[in-house]
JSON list of C-alpha atoms and ligand atoms in Angstrom, two decimals:
[
{"chain": "A", "resi": 111, "resn": "MET", "atom": "CA", "xyz": [23.58, 9.49, 4.99]},
{"chain": "A", "resi": 112, "resn": "PRO", "atom": "CA", "xyz": [20.64, 10.69, 2.85]},
{"chain": "A", "resi": 113, "resn": "GLU", "atom": "CA", "xyz": [17.99, 12.87, 4.48]},
{"chain": "A", "resi": 114, "resn": "ILE", "atom": "CA", "xyz": [15.29, 10.71, 6.06]},
{"chain": "A", "resi": 115, "resn": "GLU", "atom": "CA", "xyz": [11.61, 11.73, 5.73]},
{"chain": "A", "resi": 116, "resn": "THR", "atom": "CA", "xyz": [10.95, 12.67, 9.35]},
{"chain": "A", "resi": 117, "resn": "ASN", "atom": "CA", "xyz": [7.18, 12.23, 9.09]},
{"chain": "A", "resi": 118, "resn": "ARG", "atom": "CA", "xyz": [7.72, 8.53, 8.33]},
{"chain": "A", "resi": 119, "resn": "PRO", "atom": "CA", "xyz": [10.77, 7.66, 10.42]},
{"chain": "A", "resi": 120, "resn": "PRO", "atom": "CA", "xyz": [12.33, 4.22, 9.91]},
{"chain": "A", "resi": 121, "resn": "VAL", "atom": "CA", "xyz": [11.99, 1.25, 12.24]},
{"chain": "A", "resi": 122, "resn": "ALA", "atom": "CA", "xyz": [15.07, -0.89, 12.92]},
{"chain": "A", "resi": 123, "resn": "ILE", "atom": "CA", "xyz": [14.61, -4.56, 13.83]},
{"chain": "A", "resi": 124, "resn": "ASP", "atom": "CA", "xyz": [17.68, -6.63, 14.68]},
{"chain": "A", "resi": 125, "resn": "GLY", "atom": "CA", "xyz": [18.28, -10.06, 16.12]},
{"chain": "A", "resi": 126, "resn": "PRO", "atom": "CA", "xyz": [20.00, -13.40, 15.57]},
{"chain": "A", "resi": 127, "resn": "ALA", "atom": "CA", "xyz": [19.23, -15.84, 12.73]},
{"chain": "A", "resi": 128, "resn": "VAL", "atom": "CA", "xyz": [15.65, -17.17, 12.68]},
{"chain": "A", "resi": 129, "resn": "SER", "atom": "CA", "xyz": [14.49, -15.01, 15.58]},
{"chain": "A", "resi": 130, "resn": "GLY", "atom": "CA", "xyz": [11.40, -14.27, 13.46]},
{"chain": "A", "resi": 131, "resn": "LYS", "atom": "CA", "xyz": [12.65, -10.86, 12.32]},
{"chain": "A", "resi": 132, "resn": "SER", "atom": "CA", "xyz": [11.69, -11.24, 8.67]},
{"chain": "A", "resi": 133, "resn": "SER", "atom": "CA", "xyz": [8.18, -12.67, 9.00]},
{"chain": "A", "resi": 134, "resn": "VAL", "atom": "CA", "xyz": [7.34, -10.49, 12.00]},
{"chain": "A", "resi": 135, "resn": "GLY", "atom": "CA", "xyz": [8.93, -7.41, 10.41]},
{"chain": "A", "resi": 136, "resn": "ASN", "atom": "CA", "xyz": [7.01, -7.95, 7.18]},
{"chain": "A", "resi": 137, "resn": "ALA", "atom": "CA", "xyz": [3.63, -8.34, 8.95]},
{"chain": "A", "resi": 138, "resn": "PHE", "atom": "CA", "xyz": [4.39, -5.37, 11.19]},
{"chain": "A", "resi": 139, "resn": "ALA", "atom": "CA", "xyz": [5.34, -3.20, 8.17]},
{"chain": "A", "resi": 140, "resn": "GLU", "atom": "CA", "xyz": [2.06, -4.09, 6.47]},
{"chain": "A", "resi": 141, "resn": "ARG", "atom": "CA", "xyz": [0.05, -3.17, 9.59]},
{"chain": "A", "resi": 142, "resn": "ILE", "atom": "CA", "xyz": [1.66, 0.27, 9.85]},
{"chain": "A", "resi": 143, "resn": "GLY", "atom": "CA", "xyz": [1.69, 0.91, 6.07]},
{"chain": "A", "resi": 144, "resn": "TYR", "atom": "CA", "xyz": [5.48, 0.83, 5.72]},
{"chain": "A", "resi": 145, "resn": "ARG", "atom": "CA", "xyz": [7.73, -0.85, 3.16]},
{"chain": "A", "resi": 146, "resn": "PHE", "atom": "CA", "xyz": [9.82, -3.78, 4.36]},
{"chain": "A", "resi": 147, "resn": "LEU", "atom": "CA", "xyz": [13.49, -4.54, 3.77]},
{"chain": "A", "resi": 148, "resn": "ASP", "atom": "CA", "xyz": [15.17, -7.77, 4.88]},
{"chain": "A", "resi": 149, "resn": "THR", "atom": "CA", "xyz": [18.88, -6.85, 4.72]},
{"chain": "A", "resi": 150, "resn": "GLY", "atom": "CA", "xyz": [19.92, -10.47, 5.35]},
{"chain": "A", "resi": 151, "resn": "LEU", "atom": "CA", "xyz": [18.77, -11.21, 1.79]},
{"chain": "A", "resi": 152, "resn": "MET", "atom": "CA", "xyz": [21.32, -8.71, 0.50]},
{"chain": "A", "resi": 153, "resn": "TYR", "atom": "CA", "xyz": [24.20, -10.51, 2.27]},
{"chain": "A", "resi": 154, "resn": "ARG", "atom": "CA", "xyz": [22.76, -13.82, 1.09]},
{"chain": "A", "resi": 155, "resn": "ALA", "atom": "CA", "xyz": [22.69, -12.52, -2.49]},
{"chain": "A", "resi": 156, "resn": "ALA", "atom": "CA", "xyz": [26.36, -11.52, -2.22]},
{"chain": "A", "resi": 157, "resn": "THR", "atom": "CA", "xyz": [27.14, -15.01, -0.88]},
{"chain": "A", "resi": 158, "resn": "TRP", "atom": "CA", "xyz": [25.18, -16.80, -3.59]},
{"chain": "A", "resi": 159, "resn": "TYR", "atom": "CA", "xyz": [26.96, -14.70, -6.21]},
{"chain": "A", "resi": 160, "resn": "ALA", "atom": "CA", "xyz": [30.39, -15.51, -4.76]},
{"chain": "A", "resi": 161, "resn": "ILE", "atom": "CA", "xyz": [29.61, -19.25, -4.67]},
{"chain": "A", "resi": 162, "resn": "GLU", "atom": "CA", "xyz": [28.16, -19.11, -8.19]},
{"chain": "A", "resi": 163, "resn": "ASN", "atom": "CA", "xyz": [31.41, -17.52, -9.40]},
{"chain": "A", "resi": 164, "resn": "SER", "atom": "CA", "xyz": [33.52, -20.22, -7.65]},
{"chain": "A", "resi": 165, "resn": "ILE", "atom": "CA", "xyz": [35.06, -17.72, -5.25]},
{"chain": "A", "resi": 166, "resn": "ASP", "atom": "CA", "xyz": [36.59, -18.97, -2.01]},
{"chain": "A", "resi": 167, "resn": "VAL", "atom": "CA", "xyz": [34.46, -17.14, 0.57]},
{"chain": "A", "resi": 168, "resn": "SER", "atom": "CA", "xyz": [37.34, -17.05, 3.03]},
{"chain": "A", "resi": 169, "resn": "GLU", "atom": "CA", "xyz": [39.31, -14.85, 0.55]},
{"chain": "A", "resi": 170, "resn": "CYS", "atom": "CA", "xyz": [38.18, -11.36, 1.59]},
{"chain": "A", "resi": 171, "resn": "SER", "atom": "CA", "xyz": [39.62, -9.44, -1.34]},
{"chain": "A", "resi": 172, "resn": "ALA", "atom": "CA", "xyz": [38.24, -11.87, -3.94]},
{"chain": "A", "resi": 173, "resn": "VAL", "atom": "CA", "xyz": [34.80, -11.66, -2.31]},
{"chain": "A", "resi": 174, "resn": "ALA", "atom": "CA", "xyz": [34.99, -7.85, -2.19]},
{"chain": "A", "resi": 175, "resn": "GLN", "atom": "CA", "xyz": [35.95, -7.63, -5.87]},
{"chain": "A", "resi": 176, "resn": "ALA", "atom": "CA", "xyz": [33.11, -9.93, -6.89]},
{"chain": "A", "resi": 177, "resn": "VAL", "atom": "CA", "xyz": [30.52, -7.99, -4.89]},
{"chain": "A", "resi": 178, "resn": "GLU", "atom": "CA", "xyz": [31.74, -4.72, -6.39]},
{"chain": "A", "resi": 179, "resn": "ARG", "atom": "CA", "xyz": [30.95, -6.21, -9.82]},
{"chain": "A", "resi": 180, "resn": "MET", "atom": "CA", "xyz": [27.55, -7.55, -8.75]},
{"chain": "A", "resi": 181, "resn": "VAL", "atom": "CA", "xyz": [24.69, -5.47, -10.18]},
{"chain": "A", "resi": 182, "resn": "PHE", "atom": "CA", "xyz": [21.77, -6.03, -7.80]},
{"chain": "A", "resi": 183, "resn": "SER", "atom": "CA", "xyz": [18.45, -4.49, -6.85]},
{"chain": "A", "resi": 184, "resn": "VAL", "atom": "CA", "xyz": [15.79, -5.11, -4.24]},
{"chain": "A", "resi": 185, "resn": "VAL", "atom": "CA", "xyz": [12.15, -5.02, -5.30]},
{"chain": "A", "resi": 186, "resn": "ASN", "atom": "CA", "xyz": [9.07, -5.00, -3.08]},
{"chain": "A", "resi": 187, "resn": "THR", "atom": "CA", "xyz": [6.19, -7.23, -4.25]},
{"chain": "A", "resi": 188, "resn": "ASP", "atom": "CA", "xyz": [2.56, -6.22, -3.71]},
{"chain": "A", "resi": 189, "resn": "SER", "atom": "CA", "xyz": [2.44, -8.59, -0.72]},
{"chain": "A", "resi": 190, "resn": "GLY", "atom": "CA", "xyz": [5.37, -6.74, 0.83]},
{"chain": "A", "resi": 191, "resn": "ASP", "atom": "CA", "xyz": [7.99, -9.45, 0.24]},
{"chain": "A", "resi": 192, "resn": "ASN", "atom": "CA", "xyz": [11.44, -8.62, -1.10]},
{"chain": "A", "resi": 193, "resn": "LEU", "atom": "CA", "xyz": [12.80, -9.99, -4.35]},
{"chain": "A", "resi": 194, "resn": "ILE", "atom": "CA", "xyz": [16.50, -9.77, -5.12]},
{"chain": "A", "resi": 195, "resn": "PHE", "atom": "CA", "xyz": [17.63, -9.38, -8.72]},
{"chain": "A", "resi": 196, "resn": "ILE", "atom": "CA", "xyz": [21.25, -9.94, -9.76]},
{"chain": "A", "resi": 197, "resn": "ASN", "atom": "CA", "xyz": [22.10, -8.83, -13.28]},
{"chain": "A", "resi": 198, "resn": "GLY", "atom": "CA", "xyz": [18.37, -8.66, -13.96]},
{"chain": "A", "resi": 199, "resn": "VAL", "atom": "CA", "xyz": [17.64, -12.24, -12.81]},
{"chain": "A", "resi": 200, "resn": "ASP", "atom": "CA", "xyz": [15.41, -12.97, -9.79]},
{"chain": "A", "resi": 201, "resn": "VAL", "atom": "CA", "xyz": [17.61, -15.10, -7.49]},
{"chain": "A", "resi": 202, "resn": "THR", "atom": "CA", "xyz": [15.42, -14.85, -4.36]},
{"chain": "A", "resi": 203, "resn": "GLY", "atom": "CA", "xyz": [14.49, -18.54, -4.36]},
{"chain": "A", "resi": 204, "resn": "ARG", "atom": "CA", "xyz": [18.14, -19.59, -4.24]},
{"chain": "A", "resi": 205, "resn": "LEU", "atom": "CA", "xyz": [19.19, -17.61, -1.19]},
{"chain": "A", "resi": 206, "resn": "HIS", "atom": "CA", "xyz": [18.15, -19.94, 1.66]},
{"chain": "A", "resi": 207, "resn": "SER", "atom": "CA", "xyz": [20.09, -23.09, 0.77]},
{"chain": "A", "resi": 208, "resn": "ILE", "atom": "CA", "xyz": [22.30, -24.72, 3.41]},
{"chain": "A", "resi": 209, "resn": "GLU", "atom": "CA", "xyz": [25.35, -23.79, 1.24]},
{"chain": "A", "resi": 210, "resn": "VAL", "atom": "CA", "xyz": [24.45, -20.10, 1.46]},
{"chain": "A", "resi": 211, "resn": "ASP", "atom": "CA", "xyz": [23.64, -20.49, 5.20]},
{"chain": "A", "resi": 212, "resn": "ASN", "atom": "CA", "xyz": [27.10, -21.93, 5.81]},
{"chain": "A", "resi": 213, "resn": "SER", "atom": "CA", "xyz": [29.04, -19.22, 3.94]},
{"chain": "A", "resi": 214, "resn": "VAL", "atom": "CA", "xyz": [27.01, -16.07, 4.54]},
{"chain": "A", "resi": 215, "resn": "SER", "atom": "CA", "xyz": [28.70, -15.13, 7.82]},
{"chain": "A", "resi": 216, "resn": "SER", "atom": "CA", "xyz": [32.12, -15.09, 6.12]},
{"chain": "A", "resi": 217, "resn": "VAL", "atom": "CA", "xyz": [30.88, -12.89, 3.30]},
{"chain": "A", "resi": 218, "resn": "ALA", "atom": "CA", "xyz": [29.04, -10.57, 5.72]},
{"chain": "A", "resi": 219, "resn": "SER", "atom": "CA", "xyz": [32.23, -10.05, 7.70]},
{"chain": "A", "resi": 220, "resn": "VAL", "atom": "CA", "xyz": [34.07, -8.48, 4.73]},
{"chain": "A", "resi": 221, "resn": "GLY", "atom": "CA", "xyz": [34.28, -4.71, 5.32]},
{"chain": "A", "resi": 222, "resn": "ARG", "atom": "CA", "xyz": [33.90, -3.71, 1.67]},
{"chain": "A", "resi": 223, "resn": "VAL", "atom": "CA", "xyz": [30.82, -5.91, 1.30]},
{"chain": "A", "resi": 224, "resn": "ARG", "atom": "CA", "xyz": [29.25, -4.20, 4.32]},
{"chain": "A", "resi": 225, "resn": "GLU", "atom": "CA", "xyz": [30.06, -0.74, 2.93]},
{"chain": "A", "resi": 226, "resn": "ILE", "atom": "CA", "xyz": [28.27, -1.55, -0.33]},
{"chain": "A", "resi": 227, "resn": "MET", "atom": "CA", "xyz": [25.22, -3.02, 1.44]},
{"chain": "A", "resi": 228, "resn": "VAL", "atom": "CA", "xyz": [24.95, -0.29, 4.10]},
{"chain": "A", "resi": 229, "resn": "ALA", "atom": "CA", "xyz": [25.10, 2.45, 1.44]},
{"chain": "A", "resi": 230, "resn": "GLU", "atom": "CA", "xyz": [22.19, 0.84, -0.43]},
{"chain": "A", "resi": 231, "resn": "GLN", "atom": "CA", "xyz": [20.23, 0.31, 2.81]},
{"chain": "A", "resi": 232, "resn": "ARG", "atom": "CA", "xyz": [20.60, 3.99, 3.76]},
{"chain": "A", "resi": 233, "resn": "ARG", "atom": "CA", "xyz": [19.58, 5.06, 0.26]},
{"chain": "A", "resi": 234, "resn": "LEU", "atom": "CA", "xyz": [16.39, 2.97, 0.56]},
{"chain": "A", "resi": 235, "resn": "ALA", "atom": "CA", "xyz": [15.69, 4.32, 4.07]},
{"chain": "A", "resi": 236, "resn": "GLY", "atom": "CA", "xyz": [16.01, 7.85, 2.68]},
{"chain": "A", "resi": 237, "resn": "GLU", "atom": "CA", "xyz": [12.81, 7.22, 0.71]},
{"chain": "A", "resi": 238, "resn": "GLY", "atom": "CA", "xyz": [10.94, 7.09, 4.07]},
{"chain": "A", "resi": 239, "resn": "GLY", "atom": "CA", "xyz": [8.46, 4.68, 5.68]},
{"chain": "A", "resi": 240, "resn": "ILE", "atom": "CA", "xyz": [10.56, 1.54, 5.98]},
{"chain": "A", "resi": 241, "resn": "VAL", "atom": "CA", "xyz": [10.87, -1.33, 8.46]},
{"chain": "A", "resi": 242, "resn": "MET", "atom": "CA", "xyz": [14.43, -2.57, 8.05]},
{"chain": "A", "resi": 243, "resn": "VAL", "atom": "CA", "xyz": [15.47, -5.93, 9.45]},
{"chain": "A", "resi": 244, "resn": "GLY", "atom": "CA", "xyz": [19.02, -7.21, 10.05]},
{"chain": "A", "resi": 245, "resn": "ARG", "atom": "CA", "xyz": [21.85, -7.42, 12.57]},
{"chain": "A", "resi": 246, "resn": "ASP", "atom": "CA", "xyz": [23.28, -3.91, 12.67]},
{"chain": "A", "resi": 247, "resn": "ILE", "atom": "CA", "xyz": [20.35, -1.73, 11.61]},
{"chain": "A", "resi": 248, "resn": "GLY", "atom": "CA", "xyz": [19.85, 0.00, 14.98]},
{"chain": "A", "resi": 249, "resn": "SER", "atom": "CA", "xyz": [23.53, 0.08, 15.87]},
{"chain": "A", "resi": 250, "resn": "VAL", "atom": "CA", "xyz": [25.13, 1.09, 12.54]},
{"chain": "A", "resi": 251, "resn": "VAL", "atom": "CA", "xyz": [22.83, 1.54, 9.53]},
{"chain": "A", "resi": 252, "resn": "LEU", "atom": "CA", "xyz": [20.10, 3.73, 11.08]},
{"chain": "A", "resi": 253, "resn": "PRO", "atom": "CA", "xyz": [21.35, 4.83, 14.50]},
{"chain": "A", "resi": 254, "resn": "ASP", "atom": "CA", "xyz": [18.78, 7.68, 14.55]},
{"chain": "A", "resi": 255, "resn": "ALA", "atom": "CA", "xyz": [15.76, 5.41, 14.06]},
{"chain": "A", "resi": 256, "resn": "PRO", "atom": "CA", "xyz": [13.28, 6.37, 16.80]},
{"chain": "A", "resi": 257, "resn": "LEU", "atom": "CA", "xyz": [12.12, 2.76, 17.21]},
{"chain": "A", "resi": 258, "resn": "LYS", "atom": "CA", "xyz": [14.71, 0.00, 17.54]},
{"chain": "A", "resi": 259, "resn": "ILE", "atom": "CA", "xyz": [13.63, -3.52, 18.33]},
{"chain": "A", "resi": 260, "resn": "TYR", "atom": "CA", "xyz": [15.89, -6.47, 19.15]},
{"chain": "A", "resi": 261, "resn": "LEU", "atom": "CA", "xyz": [14.04, -9.77, 18.64]},
{"chain": "A", "resi": 262, "resn": "THR", "atom": "CA", "xyz": [15.56, -12.81, 20.24]},
{"chain": "A", "resi": 263, "resn": "ALA", "atom": "CA", "xyz": [14.96, -16.49, 21.13]},
{"chain": "A", "resi": 264, "resn": "THR", "atom": "CA", "xyz": [17.19, -19.36, 22.29]},
{"chain": "A", "resi": 265, "resn": "VAL", "atom": "CA", "xyz": [19.33, -21.11, 19.67]},
{"chain": "A", "resi": 266, "resn": "LYS", "atom": "CA", "xyz": [17.32, -24.34, 20.19]},
{"chain": "A", "resi": 267, "resn": "THR", "atom": "CA", "xyz": [13.98, -22.63, 19.52]},
{"chain": "A", "resi": 268, "resn": "ARG", "atom": "CA", "xyz": [15.43, -21.02, 16.42]},
{"chain": "A", "resi": 269, "resn": "ALA", "atom": "CA", "xyz": [16.88, -24.32, 15.12]},
{"chain": "A", "resi": 270, "resn": "ILE", "atom": "CA", "xyz": [13.49, -26.01, 15.60]},
{"chain": "A", "resi": 271, "resn": "ARG", "atom": "CA", "xyz": [11.84, -23.22, 13.56]},
{"chain": "A", "resi": 272, "resn": "ARG", "atom": "CA", "xyz": [14.42, -23.51, 10.77]},
{"chain": "A", "resi": 273, "resn": "HIS", "atom": "CA", "xyz": [14.09, -27.31, 10.72]},
{"chain": "A", "resi": 274, "resn": "ARG", "atom": "CA", "xyz": [10.32, -26.90, 10.34]},
{"chain": "A", "resi": 275, "resn": "ASP", "atom": "CA", "xyz": [10.87, -24.47, 7.41]},
{"chain": "A", "resi": 276, "resn": "PHE", "atom": "CA", "xyz": [13.06, -27.05, 5.61]},
{"chain": "A", "resi": 277, "resn": "ILE", "atom": "CA", "xyz": [10.48, -29.81, 6.21]},
{"chain": "A", "resi": 278, "resn": "ASN", "atom": "CA", "xyz": [7.72, -27.56, 4.83]},
{"chain": "A", "resi": 279, "resn": "GLN", "atom": "CA", "xyz": [9.85, -27.00, 1.71]},
{"chain": "A", "resi": 280, "resn": "GLY", "atom": "CA", "xyz": [10.32, -30.78, 1.36]},
{"chain": "A", "resi": 281, "resn": "VAL", "atom": "CA", "xyz": [14.07, -30.47, 2.06]},
{"chain": "A", "resi": 282, "resn": "GLU", "atom": "CA", "xyz": [15.63, -33.14, 4.27]},
{"chain": "A", "resi": 283, "resn": "VAL", "atom": "CA", "xyz": [18.27, -31.79, 6.65]},
{"chain": "A", "resi": 284, "resn": "GLU", "atom": "CA", "xyz": [19.08, -33.28, 10.05]},
{"chain": "A", "resi": 285, "resn": "PHE", "atom": "CA", "xyz": [18.13, -31.17, 13.06]},
{"chain": "A", "resi": 286, "resn": "GLU", "atom": "CA", "xyz": [21.64, -31.49, 14.52]},
{"chain": "A", "resi": 287, "resn": "VAL", "atom": "CA", "xyz": [23.16, -30.10, 11.31]},
{"chain": "A", "resi": 288, "resn": "ILE", "atom": "CA", "xyz": [20.88, -27.07, 11.50]},
{"chain": "A", "resi": 289, "resn": "LEU", "atom": "CA", "xyz": [21.59, -26.55, 15.20]},
{"chain": "A", "resi": 290, "resn": "LYS", "atom": "CA", "xyz": [25.36, -26.67, 14.61]},
{"chain": "A", "resi": 291, "resn": "SER", "atom": "CA", "xyz": [25.13, -24.33, 11.62]},
{"chain": "A", "resi": 292, "resn": "MET", "atom": "CA", "xyz": [23.08, -21.86, 13.66]},
{"chain": "A", "resi": 293, "resn": "GLU", "atom": "CA", "xyz": [25.42, -21.97, 16.67]},
{"chain": "A", "resi": 294, "resn": "GLN", "atom": "CA", "xyz": [28.33, -21.35, 14.33]},
{"chain": "A", "resi": 295, "resn": "ARG", "atom": "CA", "xyz": [26.53, -18.45, 12.62]},
{"chain": "A", "resi": 296, "resn": "ASP", "atom": "CA", "xyz": [25.64, -16.87, 16.00]},
{"chain": "A", "resi": 297, "resn": "LEU", "atom": "CA", "xyz": [29.28, -17.11, 17.02]},
{"chain": "A", "resi": 298, "resn": "VAL", "atom": "CA", "xyz": [30.65, -15.55, 13.83]},
{"chain": "A", "resi": 299, "resn": "ASP", "atom": "CA", "xyz": [27.91, -12.87, 13.64]},
{"chain": "A", "resi": 300, "resn": "SER", "atom": "CA", "xyz": [28.38, -11.76, 17.24]},
{"chain": "A", "resi": 301, "resn": "SER", "atom": "CA", "xyz": [32.18, -11.94, 17.39]},
{"chain": "A", "resi": 302, "resn": "ARG", "atom": "CA", "xyz": [33.13, -10.37, 14.05]},
{"chain": "A", "resi": 303, "resn": "ALA", "atom": "CA", "xyz": [35.21, -7.19, 14.21]},
{"chain": "A", "resi": 304, "resn": "ILE", "atom": "CA", "xyz": [32.94, -5.03, 12.03]},
{"chain": "A", "resi": 305, "resn": "SER", "atom": "CA", "xyz": [29.34, -4.36, 13.07]},
{"chain": "A", "resi": 306, "resn": "PRO", "atom": "CA", "xyz": [28.90, -7.44, 15.29]},
{"chain": "A", "resi": 307, "resn": "LEU", "atom": "CA", "xyz": [25.41, -8.62, 16.16]},
{"chain": "A", "resi": 308, "resn": "LYS", "atom": "CA", "xyz": [24.39, -6.80, 19.32]},
{"chain": "A", "resi": 309, "resn": "PRO", "atom": "CA", "xyz": [21.41, -4.77, 20.47]},
{"chain": "A", "resi": 310, "resn": "ALA", "atom": "CA", "xyz": [21.80, -0.98, 20.09]},
{"chain": "A", "resi": 311, "resn": "ALA", "atom": "CA", "xyz": [22.07, 0.70, 23.50]},
{"chain": "A", "resi": 312, "resn": "ASP", "atom": "CA", "xyz": [18.54, 2.09, 23.12]},
{"chain": "A", "resi": 313, "resn": "ALA", "atom": "CA", "xyz": [16.94, -1.02, 21.54]},
{"chain": "A", "resi": 314, "resn": "LEU", "atom": "CA", "xyz": [13.84, -2.58, 23.10]},
{"chain": "A", "resi": 315, "resn": "ILE", "atom": "CA", "xyz": [14.42, -6.31, 23.62]},
{"chain": "A", "resi": 316, "resn": "VAL", "atom": "CA", "xyz": [11.55, -8.63, 22.68]},
{"chain": "A", "resi": 317, "resn": "ASP", "atom": "CA", "xyz": [12.03, -12.29, 23.66]},
{"chain": "A", "resi": 318, "resn": "THR", "atom": "CA", "xyz": [9.93, -14.42, 21.28]},
{"chain": "A", "resi": 319, "resn": "ASP", "atom": "CA", "xyz": [10.50, -17.85, 22.89]},
{"chain": "A", "resi": 320, "resn": "ASP", "atom": "CA", "xyz": [7.08, -18.05, 24.50]},
{"chain": "A", "resi": 321, "resn": "LEU", "atom": "CA", "xyz": [5.16, -15.82, 22.12]},
{"chain": "A", "resi": 322, "resn": "LEU", "atom": "CA", "xyz": [3.05, -16.79, 19.11]},
{"chain": "A", "resi": 323, "resn": "PHE", "atom": "CA", "xyz": [3.67, -14.96, 15.85]},
{"chain": "A", "resi": 324, "resn": "ASP", "atom": "CA", "xyz": [0.62, -12.67, 16.18]},
{"chain": "A", "resi": 325, "resn": "GLN", "atom": "CA", "xyz": [1.57, -11.85, 19.76]},
{"chain": "A", "resi": 326, "resn": "VAL", "atom": "CA", "xyz": [5.00, -10.65, 18.63]},
{"chain": "A", "resi": 327, "resn": "VAL", "atom": "CA", "xyz": [3.48, -8.45, 15.91]},
{"chain": "A", "resi": 328, "resn": "ASP", "atom": "CA", "xyz": [0.96, -7.03, 18.42]},
{"chain": "A", "resi": 329, "resn": "ARG", "atom": "CA", "xyz": [3.78, -6.28, 20.84]},
{"chain": "A", "resi": 330, "resn": "LEU", "atom": "CA", "xyz": [5.61, -4.31, 18.14]},
{"chain": "A", "resi": 331, "resn": "ILE", "atom": "CA", "xyz": [2.45, -2.36, 17.28]},
{"chain": "A", "resi": 332, "resn": "GLU", "atom": "CA", "xyz": [2.13, -1.50, 20.96]},
{"chain": "A", "resi": 333, "resn": "LEU", "atom": "CA", "xyz": [5.75, -0.32, 21.12]},
{"chain": "A", "resi": 334, "resn": "ALA", "atom": "CA", "xyz": [5.33, 1.72, 17.91]},
{"chain": "A", "resi": 335, "resn": "LYS", "atom": "CA", "xyz": [2.29, 3.61, 19.26]},
{"chain": "A", "resi": 336, "resn": "ASP", "atom": "CA", "xyz": [4.36, 5.87, 21.47]},
{"chain": "A", "resi": 337, "resn": "VAL", "atom": "CA", "xyz": [7.05, 6.53, 18.88]},
{"chain": "A", "resi": 338, "resn": "LEU", "atom": "CA", "xyz": [5.74, 6.64, 15.29]},
{"chain": "B", "resi": 192, "resn": "DC", "atom": "O1", "xyz": [18.88, -12.74, 8.66]},
{"chain": "B", "resi": 192, "resn": "DC", "atom": "P1", "xyz": [19.58, -13.78, 7.80]},
{"chain": "B", "resi": 192, "resn": "DC", "atom": "O2", "xyz": [19.81, -15.08, 8.50]},
{"chain": "B", "resi": 192, "resn": "DC", "atom": "O3", "xyz": [18.93, -13.96, 6.47]},
{"chain": "B", "resi": 192, "resn": "DC", "atom": "O4", "xyz": [21.02, -13.13, 7.52]},
{"chain": "B", "resi": 192, "resn": "DC", "atom": "C1", "xyz": [21.97, -13.82, 6.78]},
{"chain": "B", "resi": 192, "resn": "DC", "atom": "C2", "xyz": [23.36, -13.43, 7.25]},
{"chain": "B", "resi": 192, "resn": "DC", "atom": "O5", "xyz": [23.64, -12.09, 6.86]},
{"chain": "B", "resi": 192, "resn": "DC", "atom": "C3", "xyz": [23.61, -13.52, 8.74]},
{"chain": "B", "resi": 192, "resn": "DC", "atom": "O6", "xyz": [24.36, -14.67, 9.04]},
{"chain": "B", "resi": 192, "resn": "DC", "atom": "C4", "xyz": [24.39, -12.28, 9.09]},
{"chain": "B", "resi": 192, "resn": "DC", "atom": "C5", "xyz": [24.33, -11.40, 7.89]},
{"chain": "B", "resi": 192, "resn": "DC", "atom": "N1", "xyz": [23.68, -10.12, 8.12]},
{"chain": "B", "resi": 192, "resn": "DC", "atom": "C6", "xyz": [24.48, -9.09, 8.55]},
{"chain": "B", "resi": 192, "resn": "DC", "atom": "O7", "xyz": [25.67, -9.30, 8.81]},
{"chain": "B", "resi": 192, "resn": "DC", "atom": "N2", "xyz": [23.97, -7.84, 8.68]},
{"chain": "B", "resi": 192, "resn": "DC", "atom": "C7", "xyz": [22.68, -7.61, 8.42]},
{"chain": "B", "resi": 192, "resn": "DC", "atom": "N3", "xyz": [22.20, -6.38, 8.55]},
{"chain": "B", "resi": 192, "resn": "DC", "atom": "C8", "xyz": [21.84, -8.67, 8.00]},
{"chain": "B", "resi": 192, "resn": "DC", "atom": "C9", "xyz": [22.37, -9.94, 7.87]}
]
């Protein structure tokens, strides 16, 4: 693992799909003057690339070979968002389709894919001052991070949030379809053999069900005060 700048130690935020990790993590990073990395986008990019190349996502070795070929980079915009480039093309806008949602858990369960992504995540963390968001950041990617947060909410709350996102984008998807897809993703993410979704032993659990967005960010700032 590359040396981490100890004066700007990383923050790990994990949690299930649509627990608010990305939006909260981004706002939190801005407040503390850190960069932000949403690692889910990296697995989504690998999934989009596999689909785009007509690869059967249940074929582990074919997926692994494709991702080894994929030339990708993550760029931070001035507003702190992440853009993902594959072979020099910005594919960020294509990574939240229902097709990618439905296949990303399979791709993320391929060991070789995780090795490639984790290596890049650790390289980026080595540059210091980063809030990294995902499923296994506190447990696997950055086990020495002094602040580990696990954001959570019930599957129903999360499906309602995702449904609202689709409506805001003008995309029509039935609520039940989203709920089923999310339940399935939770199951695969938390039961996979490699790096399953689970809080690190020393993670602080933040339940966001009854909290407004700003309240969650404030809570994180409060937790960071003692540590960063
Ligand atoms: O956070 P998200 O929904 O954008 O993540 C997409 C998928 O990527 C999710 O189903 C699990 C996987 N993922 C992972 O396995 N490890 C991470 N660190 C981040 C995401």
